[in-house]
XYZ file of N, CA and C in Angstrom:
435
model
N 16.053 4.242 -4.762
C 15.167 5.297 -5.211
C 15.063 6.332 -4.103
N 15.230 7.556 -4.461
C 15.163 8.617 -3.459
C 13.734 8.798 -2.969
N 13.599 8.994 -1.685
C 12.293 9.196 -1.098
C 11.746 10.568 -1.485
N 10.465 10.583 -1.835
C 9.825 11.863 -2.156
C 9.626 12.654 -0.883
N 9.800 13.942 -1.001
C 9.580 14.813 0.147
C 8.086 14.899 0.425
N 7.757 14.801 1.678
C 6.370 14.969 2.086
C 6.061 16.451 2.205
N 4.846 16.837 1.901
C 4.485 18.234 2.125
C 4.574 18.562 3.611
N 4.755 19.825 3.917
C 4.804 20.259 5.314
C 3.552 19.798 6.035
N 3.753 19.322 7.258
C 2.629 18.918 8.089
C 2.297 17.443 8.040
N 3.028 16.658 7.232
C 2.780 15.220 7.122
C 4.054 14.453 7.465
N 3.877 13.197 7.880
C 5.033 12.331 8.113
C 4.701 10.897 7.713
N 5.733 10.185 7.264
C 5.655 8.772 6.894
C 6.094 7.952 8.095
N 5.458 6.796 8.301
C 5.886 5.918 9.379
C 5.764 4.455 8.967
N 6.761 3.673 9.373
C 6.738 2.226 9.199
C 6.439 1.535 10.523
N 6.007 2.277 11.514
C 5.700 1.735 12.836
C 4.332 1.063 12.803
N 4.287 -0.269 12.910
C 2.998 -0.961 12.841
C 2.066 -0.601 14.000
N 2.612 -0.146 15.104
C 1.794 0.228 16.250
C 0.977 1.483 16.036
N 1.318 2.252 15.020
C 0.577 3.491 14.743
C -0.627 3.276 13.835
N -0.729 2.131 13.194
C -1.808 1.903 12.229
C -3.161 1.952 12.931
N -4.049 2.780 12.417
C -5.416 2.919 12.911
C -6.287 2.023 12.031
N -6.448 0.765 12.445
C -7.115 -0.238 11.611
C -8.537 0.180 11.226
N -9.373 0.651 12.154
C -10.708 1.091 11.727
C -10.657 2.236 10.710
N -9.722 3.161 10.865
C -9.578 4.271 9.924
C -9.154 3.753 8.555
N -8.210 2.828 8.530
C -7.762 2.243 7.264
C -8.935 1.564 6.570
N -9.691 0.775 7.311
C -10.837 0.096 6.711
C -11.827 1.113 6.162
N -12.083 2.174 6.895
C -12.984 3.222 6.418
C -12.483 3.810 5.092
N -11.195 4.135 5.022
C -10.629 4.679 3.789
C -10.787 3.697 2.628
N -10.508 2.439 2.887
C -10.601 1.422 1.835
C -12.045 1.247 1.373
N -12.972 1.153 2.305
C -14.374 0.952 1.928
C -14.939 2.179 1.218
N -14.461 3.349 1.592
C -14.929 4.599 0.996
C -14.410 4.793 -0.429
N -13.187 4.324 -0.697
C -12.531 4.696 -1.950
C -11.929 3.560 -2.759
N -11.961 2.347 -2.278
C -11.269 1.257 -2.976
C -12.231 0.117 -3.289
N -12.547 -0.026 -4.555
C -13.472 -1.073 -4.971
C -13.045 -2.475 -4.578
N -11.727 -2.702 -4.540
C -11.232 -4.046 -4.243
C -11.495 -4.469 -2.804
N -11.771 -3.544 -1.911
C -11.947 -3.878 -0.492
C -13.415 -3.992 -0.079
N -14.338 -3.771 -1.000
C -15.747 -3.791 -0.643
C -16.120 -5.124 0.009
N -16.865 -5.038 1.098
C -17.291 -6.227 1.825
C -16.317 -6.687 2.888
N -15.172 -6.055 2.980
C -14.172 -6.444 3.981
C -14.657 -6.032 5.365
N -14.541 -6.923 6.311
C -14.969 -6.641 7.688
C -13.802 -6.100 8.512
N -14.131 -5.508 9.648
C -13.091 -5.025 10.552
C -12.254 -6.198 11.052
N -12.895 -7.316 11.322
C -12.158 -8.514 11.757
C -11.156 -8.945 10.677
N -11.584 -8.953 9.430
C -10.682 -9.319 8.334
C -9.548 -8.300 8.212
N -9.877 -6.999 8.348
C -8.837 -5.974 8.249
C -7.813 -6.127 9.367
N -8.256 -6.457 10.559
C -7.312 -6.685 11.665
C -6.378 -7.858 11.341
N -6.922 -8.947 10.782
C -6.104 -10.109 10.425
C -5.119 -9.759 9.309
N -5.603 -9.031 8.310
C -4.750 -8.602 7.198
C -3.600 -7.749 7.717
N -3.927 -6.811 8.587
C -2.920 -5.905 9.134
C -1.876 -6.664 9.943
N -2.327 -7.609 10.747
C -1.370 -8.333 11.598
C -0.453 -9.249 10.789
N -0.864 -9.624 9.577
C -0.059 -10.521 8.752
C 0.792 -9.774 7.721
N 0.798 -8.445 7.776
C 1.481 -7.641 6.765
C 2.478 -6.676 7.395
N 3.362 -6.146 6.556
C 4.181 -4.987 6.924
C 3.332 -3.778 6.591
N 3.142 -2.879 7.542
C 2.205 -1.773 7.386
C 2.899 -0.421 7.444
N 2.349 0.534 6.671
C 2.931 1.859 6.545
C 1.818 2.892 6.562
N 2.142 4.060 7.071
C 1.136 5.106 7.111
C 1.703 6.480 6.833
N 0.811 7.352 6.428
C 1.081 8.786 6.335
C 0.167 9.432 7.369
N 0.738 10.326 8.169
C 0.019 10.945 9.283
C 0.230 12.449 9.260
N -0.733 13.148 9.889
C -0.468 14.548 10.186
C 0.715 14.548 11.139
N 1.697 15.369 10.873
C 2.935 15.407 11.649
C 2.657 15.580 13.139
N 3.294 14.706 13.936
C 3.188 14.789 15.390
C 1.896 14.239 15.966
N 1.071 13.598 15.120
C -0.197 13.033 15.600
C -0.329 11.599 15.109
N -1.389 10.958 15.510
C -1.726 9.642 14.978
C -2.919 9.720 14.028
N -3.209 10.906 13.497
C -4.286 11.089 12.528
C -3.813 10.585 11.173
N -4.266 9.391 10.807
C -3.783 8.716 9.603
C -4.567 9.153 8.367
N -3.816 9.524 7.309
C -4.433 9.946 6.058
C -3.991 9.081 4.871
N -3.069 8.148 5.091
C -2.614 7.259 4.028
C -2.183 5.928 4.586
N -2.249 4.902 3.748
C -1.915 3.552 4.187
C -1.422 2.730 3.000
N -0.518 1.820 3.269
C -0.092 0.792 2.321
C 0.406 -0.383 3.130
N 0.370 -1.559 2.517
C 0.895 -2.738 3.200
C 1.649 -3.611 2.212
N 2.522 -4.426 2.777
C 3.324 -5.366 2.003
C 3.129 -6.765 2.583
N 2.873 -7.712 1.701
C 2.859 -9.126 2.055
C 4.140 -9.698 1.461
N 4.994 -10.286 2.301
C 6.306 -10.714 1.807
C 6.853 -11.907 2.576
N 7.761 -12.630 1.909
C 8.533 -13.650 2.612
C 9.785 -13.041 3.223
N 10.029 -11.776 2.913
C 11.155 -11.056 3.487
C 12.491 -11.340 2.836
N 12.488 -12.169 1.796
C 13.748 -12.549 1.157
C 13.715 -12.360 -0.358
N 12.661 -12.867 -1.015
C 12.658 -12.853 -2.473
C 11.488 -12.117 -3.111
N 10.351 -12.032 -2.420
C 9.122 -11.590 -3.073
C 8.277 -10.733 -2.149
N 7.588 -9.745 -2.743
C 6.637 -8.939 -1.980
C 5.457 -8.557 -2.865
N 4.316 -8.451 -2.234
C 3.089 -7.993 -2.883
C 2.705 -6.675 -2.223
N 2.640 -5.618 -3.000
C 2.285 -4.278 -2.540
C 0.758 -4.187 -2.616
N 0.093 -3.868 -1.511
C -1.370 -3.922 -1.494
C -1.983 -2.771 -0.698
N -3.261 -2.548 -0.962
C -4.097 -1.617 -0.196
C -3.501 -0.216 -0.073
N -2.940 0.290 -1.150
C -2.397 1.648 -1.139
C -3.576 2.619 -1.247
N -3.694 3.507 -0.255
C -4.829 4.427 -0.220
C -4.416 5.741 0.446
N -4.896 6.838 -0.114
C -4.735 8.159 0.485
C -6.131 8.747 0.620
N -6.419 9.315 1.760
C -7.701 9.965 2.006
C -7.987 10.923 0.853
N -9.175 10.812 0.225
C -9.489 11.699 -0.902
C -9.317 13.189 -0.589
N -9.531 13.587 0.643
C -9.385 14.995 1.018
C -7.926 15.447 1.018
N -6.993 14.502 0.920
C -5.561 14.833 0.976
C -4.830 14.463 -0.316
N -5.558 14.062 -1.333
C -4.919 13.699 -2.606
C -4.449 14.941 -3.352
N -3.537 14.734 -4.285
C -3.024 15.832 -5.091
C -1.910 16.607 -4.418
N -1.373 16.071 -3.331
C -0.307 16.759 -2.593
C 1.012 15.987 -2.612
N 1.053 14.892 -3.370
C 2.270 14.091 -3.429
C 2.349 13.018 -2.358
N 1.270 12.818 -1.610
C 1.302 11.830 -0.527
C 1.391 10.399 -1.049
N 0.716 10.111 -2.156
C 0.790 8.762 -2.726
C 2.205 8.411 -3.147
N 2.850 9.337 -3.834
C 4.237 9.110 -4.253
C 5.146 8.960 -3.042
N 4.961 9.807 -2.046
C 5.784 9.725 -0.840
C 5.551 8.408 -0.105
N 4.323 7.936 -0.090
C 4.011 6.662 0.556
C 4.700 5.513 -0.174
N 4.564 5.472 -1.482
C 5.219 4.429 -2.281
C 6.725 4.464 -2.085
N 7.313 5.642 -2.191
C 8.765 5.767 -2.037
C 9.217 5.367 -0.632
N 8.449 5.745 0.379
C 8.799 5.376 1.754
C 8.782 3.877 1.970
N 7.774 3.206 1.401
C 7.689 1.747 1.517
C 8.889 1.109 0.815
N 9.170 1.546 -0.403
C 10.293 0.964 -1.145
C 11.621 1.202 -0.443
N 11.772 2.367 0.155
C 12.996 2.663 0.917
C 13.116 1.727 2.126
N 11.999 1.473 2.801
C 12.012 0.567 3.947
C 12.338 -0.865 3.534
N 11.892 -1.266 2.344
C 12.133 -2.632 1.858
C 13.518 -2.818 1.244
N 14.183 -1.735 0.864
C 15.459 -1.821 0.153
C 16.485 -2.739 0.825
N 16.646 -2.706 2.150
C 17.645 -3.591 2.768
C 17.358 -5.088 2.583
N 16.112 -5.439 2.257
C 15.776 -6.848 2.040
C 16.285 -7.351 0.699
N 16.579 -6.427 -0.231
C 17.059 -6.774 -1.567
C 16.155 -7.802 -2.241
N 14.849 -7.533 -2.208
C 13.871 -8.451 -2.792
C 14.055 -8.556 -4.299
N 13.860 -9.746 -4.828
C 13.995 -9.970 -6.263
C 12.828 -9.350 -7.030
N 11.623 -9.413 -6.468
C 10.449 -8.928 -7.192
C 9.423 -8.360 -6.220
N 8.893 -7.202 -6.568
C 7.774 -6.608 -5.849
C 6.684 -6.382 -6.894
N 5.496 -6.902 -6.630
C 4.400 -6.781 -7.590
C 3.229 -6.051 -6.952
N 2.356 -5.572 -7.803
C 1.109 -4.966 -7.354
C 0.107 -5.053 -8.480
N -1.152 -4.899 -8.111
C -2.210 -4.787 -9.099
C -2.684 -3.342 -9.041
N -2.407 -2.599 -10.085
C -2.722 -1.171 -10.102
C -4.138 -0.936 -10.595
N -4.841 -0.088 -9.887
C -6.139 0.354 -10.376
C -5.893 1.288 -11.561
N -6.871 1.460 -12.434
C -6.675 2.393 -13.555
C -6.288 3.796 -13.072
N -6.881 4.261 -11.985
C -6.546 5.584 -11.453
C -5.140 5.635 -10.891
N -4.676 4.511 -10.325
C -3.364 4.475 -9.691
C -2.207 4.234 -10.631
N -2.485 3.694 -11.803
C -1.415 3.320 -12.731
C -0.438 4.463 -13.018
N -0.894 5.681 -13.334
C 0.073 6.771 -13.597
C 0.967 7.070 -12.392
N 0.423 6.976 -11.200
C 1.212 7.203 -9.988
C 2.347 6.187 -9.896
N 2.033 4.921 -10.131
C 3.064 3.878 -10.061
C 4.084 4.043 -11.180
N 3.621 4.357 -12.377
C 4.550 4.539 -13.493
C 5.534 5.661 -13.202
N 5.072 6.751 -12.602
C 5.968 7.862 -12.243
C 6.997 7.423 -11.205
N 6.655 6.396 -10.424
C 7.576 5.899 -9.400
C 8.461 4.761 -9.918
N 8.424 4.510 -11.238
C 9.330 3.530 -11.836
C 8.774 2.134 -12.034
N 7.507 1.926 -11.761
C 6.897 0.608 -11.963
C 6.651 0.383 -13.451
N 6.744 -0.869 -13.882
C 6.500 -1.236 -15.270
C 5.494 -2.381 -15.323
N 4.994 -2.645 -16.511
C 4.078 -3.759 -16.713
C 4.797 -5.059 -16.356
N 4.061 -5.992 -15.821
C 4.606 -7.281 -15.398
C 5.329 -7.976 -16.545
N 6.572 -8.348 -16.284
C 7.352 -9.082 -17.272
C 6.908 -10.541 -17.270
N 6.672 -11.085 -18.444
C 6.282 -12.485 -18.553
C 4.915 -12.804 -17.963
N 3.883 -11.998 -18.248
C 2.580 -12.277 -17.638
C 2.044 -13.654 -18.019
N 2.496 -14.166 -19.159
C 2.032 -15.503 -19.571
C 2.558 -16.600 -18.639
N 3.579 -16.288 -17.837
C 4.124 -17.252 -16.879
C 3.347 -17.263 -15.568
N 2.550 -16.217 -15.335
C 1.822 -16.092 -14.070
C 0.464 -16.762 -14.185
N 0.057 -17.375 -13.097
C -1.264 -17.994 -13.021
C -1.892 -17.590 -11.696
N -3.160 -17.810 -11.587
C -3.841 -17.529 -10.339
C -4.895 -18.586 -10.088
N -5.290 -18.689 -8.846
C -6.396 -19.558 -8.465
C -7.278 -18.733 -7.545
N -8.460 -18.417 -8.008
C -9.388 -17.568 -7.248
C -10.458 -18.406 -6.577
N -10.890 -17.927 -5.442
C -12.035 -18.509 -4.778
C -13.268 -18.014 -5.521
N -14.120 -18.886 -5.891
C -15.340 -18.506 -6.636
C -16.509 -18.416 -5.712
């Protein structure tokens, strides 16, 4: 899949050393219902156990977007915590972030990459080629209550 062009002034990075963990947590708590109650300690652990990606103002470490992948690196990946600062939405950054992550993962030749799309995010993923889960009746989950 061809990577989407970033608007002028932004850059994509797969460098885990650039991730601003407190900033990411702030973005998630501000705009993502699924992350409510997450602590900075938990976010640090999540970040260290994941492949991390960011969108930044070009030439700086000012992070405006984030996504992470949980994977075995061979067959399966879970796409999680995709977020763009609300002040920077509507500029194609979400699409560029998704495309950048998929481009970075392409050499792994993963069999399946899954995600749970929020209602607001679903059109963004569909435009990037995502489809409804095949065989959902085969999937099960075990949640902590």
